Structure formats: structure tokens, C-alpha cells
């Protein structure tokens, strides 16, 4: 049994967690910087990086004290090393390197996307490889075959915006503020999802990818027209995203034949999206797995767990491991127009 300390600071959440290889979560702390970024309607990288520096050291202390552990009890130190906002990524990675040197522990440099990809295995012990993963977050919207730790085949990605980005932009257009996903989900509950006709980009297409830019423009027009209630626009927008995700995932299931469907990433916290994909799994005879909401949005338990998986396989990194703004899970995936820019 190994105990792993995980650190995360790649976007606007500062997080520290302790997880063991028997799937026990010994400590899990997240400090959201939402209030600091809200006035700007999105994440300001410089503010985020400075806040991570202020918050993270104490969070590590708190995590160890909650778990009643000393740094000497930890077997390895894992940190997100990318992709993400580079100033932020450096904070957790450099903190981890410092701890690794001073405590004489191995470092595991974790790809944030692998953190999301393996997160369901922390809470679902029966989830074996391989599985089809719909990874939906603020920066990414991809369908990947997860073949094993460190082994991914990308089947689809977005040609423009990520799903979470679409939620955030639609929320901004509706004056709901940042972050947009939870705000849209809440308002959508009071609206009629069939009230506003909105496009479903690429639905029905044989091309495997996603697109959300046209949907965002349509929300802008619907909002500017003044004809529709914001709740109806929110509900109709959410339904359009659901339809796009389900249609694209159905196509990927046909293409790859995986027997299990998994959804992860911040957008997977959305109840309508979880339910629709669960229904797709039932309809297509697939096993379904989705982590609880707190494990979908950014956290360090998923980084500690990915660290535990890698450490268990002897995949440790030396102290020259770089912080990376871009770091695709499948480096061999062919470039798609407009995409690849964010990974
Ligand atoms: O995985 P995550 O926490 O950070 C990234 O790695 O990007 O994902 C953040 C994204 C944001 O765009 C946020 O609006 C979206 O996930 N999100 C949601 C919900 N909760 C978070 N989108 C839809 N419904 C939600 N309940
Ligand atoms: Zn994330």
C-alpha cells in the first residue's frame, strides 16, 4: 500500500489531497478562486498564479494534518505538470519538487487530463481498462479510448470551443457570471428546453468531432432578440449540448466497440449530461461509470490517484520534469482544424 500526496494548480482551483493505493481518500482540499476572477468574467492567469502561491503551502500542511500524517509517511509526491495556465502549473510542480528534494521522495509529474481520465477508477474499483472516455472540461472536449495508464487513443476532439467553454460563454451572454456551467444548470431547471430553437453542430455527421461555436452564436442571437426568457435559453442551450455529446459519443461507441462508457471532467458534474450519457450506455448495452461531482471538477484527489497508478507501475519522474502549457494525452492524434491548440 502506497500513500500519495497530490497537488493541483493548473487553472483556478488550488488543491491538495492524500490518497492511498487502496483507494482511501485520506484528505481532499480544494480552494476555489471563483471570487477573485468573477469581476473579470473569466480566469485571469496572473491573478490565478499569485493566488496558488499564497494558498498551496498551507493547504499541504492542512491535508497532512487532516490525515494525521507527516511528509515522511508519504511514498511519492504527485503534481499536475500540465496542460494548463503555465504560471499556475509551475506552482504545484515546483512545490512538489521542493517537497520531493527535502523529504527524499519520488516525484510523479501528472498530466491533468490523465487525472480526469483515471479519476473514475478511484471510486469504481471494478472499472478496468479499456474504456471509452468522454472528457468534458473547461479546456477540452474529447473522446478517448483509455487503453491503460499512459496509453490513450484520441477518437474525437472539438474543432472550436470546449464544452465547458461553451457553458461559460453562454452564461456570460445571459449575464450569469463565472463559472458558467453550474449557473446555467441551475437556471435551466426553471426553463423549457424546447422553447428556443438552437443548432446542434455536427450532429448526424460521419465526422467524429465536436463543435460548439455555432451554438454559442445562436445563443447570442436568441439573447439579443429579447424574445425569450433567460431560463428558456439556458434550458434549450443545455439540451443542445446534451444532444451533441450523446450523438458524438454514440458514433464513437460504434467505432471503437468498448464495452464501458465513462464520463469525466468538470462538465460531467452536470446532472442532465450524466443522465443522458447513462441512458446512452443503457441503450447500447454498455457499462457506465461517472465519478461523483466533486471528483469531476478540478481537485487534487484525481492527481494523487493518477500518481498512485503511475507510482504503482514504476512510472516516476526526475526533477527536470517540465511544466507544460500543452500536453496531449495522445501525442500521435492527427491535428484537427482549429483544435489541438488547447492540448
Ligand atoms: O475540469 P474543470 O474543473 O477544469 C478544467 O480542467 O477545465 O472544468 C471546468 C469547466 C468549466 O467550464 C465549468 O463551467 C464546467 O466545467 N462545469 C459545468 C458544471 N460544473 C462545472 N458545466 C456544466 N454543468 C455543471 N454543473
Ligand atoms: Zn480539469
Tab-separated table of N, CA, C and O and ligand atoms in Angstrom, residues 8 10-11 112-113 116 137-138 265-266 296-299 302, ligand 2:
chain	number	residue	atom	x	y	z
A	8	UNK	N	-2.518	20.276	-7.163
A	8	UNK	CA	-3.142	20.736	-8.409
A	8	UNK	C	-3.243	22.265	-8.396
A	8	UNK	O	-3.721	22.843	-7.409
A	10	UNK	N	-3.486	24.005	-11.953
A	10	UNK	CA	-3.329	24.297	-13.384
A	10	UNK	C	-4.321	25.325	-13.922
A	10	UNK	O	-4.135	25.838	-15.016
A	11	UNK	N	-5.384	25.613	-13.144
A	11	UNK	CA	-6.337	26.619	-13.625
A	11	UNK	C	-6.680	27.552	-12.470
A	11	UNK	O	-5.815	28.265	-11.982
A	112	UNK	N	-2.733	16.576	-16.230
A	112	UNK	CA	-4.042	16.908	-15.651
A	112	UNK	C	-5.178	16.124	-16.325
A	112	UNK	O	-6.121	15.682	-15.663
A	113	UNK	N	-5.043	15.932	-17.634
A	113	UNK	CA	-6.086	15.206	-18.372
A	113	UNK	C	-6.095	13.734	-17.972
A	113	UNK	O	-7.152	13.093	-17.938
A	116	UNK	N	-8.121	13.481	-14.827
A	116	UNK	CA	-9.555	13.329	-15.119
A	116	UNK	C	-9.850	11.927	-15.657
A	116	UNK	O	-10.836	11.294	-15.276
A	137	UNK	N	-14.334	19.244	-20.207
A	137	UNK	CA	-13.919	20.204	-19.175
A	137	UNK	C	-13.926	21.608	-19.758
A	137	UNK	O	-14.444	21.842	-20.846
A	138	UNK	N	-13.300	22.541	-19.027
A	138	UNK	CA	-13.279	23.918	-19.498
A	138	UNK	C	-12.386	24.094	-20.718
A	138	UNK	O	-12.642	24.942	-21.574
A	265	UNK	N	-14.392	14.987	-16.104
A	265	UNK	CA	-14.108	16.404	-16.355
A	265	UNK	C	-15.212	17.271	-15.754
A	265	UNK	O	-16.307	16.777	-15.462
A	266	UNK	N	-14.932	18.544	-15.587
A	266	UNK	CA	-15.846	19.455	-14.888
A	266	UNK	C	-17.278	19.435	-15.393
A	266	UNK	O	-18.229	19.485	-14.602
A	296	UNK	N	-15.337	15.328	-10.444
A	296	UNK	CA	-15.365	15.751	-11.851
A	296	UNK	C	-14.690	17.102	-12.020
A	296	UNK	O	-13.867	17.297	-12.910
A	297	UNK	N	-15.079	18.077	-11.175
A	297	UNK	CA	-14.441	19.394	-11.263
A	297	UNK	C	-13.027	19.278	-10.684
A	297	UNK	O	-12.713	18.317	-9.969
A	298	UNK	N	-12.181	20.263	-11.003
A	298	UNK	CA	-10.764	20.134	-10.661
A	298	UNK	C	-10.540	19.898	-9.169
A	298	UNK	O	-11.150	20.543	-8.321
A	299	UNK	N	-9.662	18.970	-8.870
A	299	UNK	CA	-9.365	18.582	-7.493
A	299	UNK	C	-7.995	17.896	-7.490
A	299	UNK	O	-7.447	17.605	-8.556
A	302	UNK	N	-7.806	13.410	-7.713
A	302	UNK	CA	-7.598	12.728	-9.004
A	302	UNK	C	-6.118	12.759	-9.407
A	302	UNK	O	-5.629	11.842	-10.074
B	2	LIG	ZN1	-9.753	19.872	-15.243
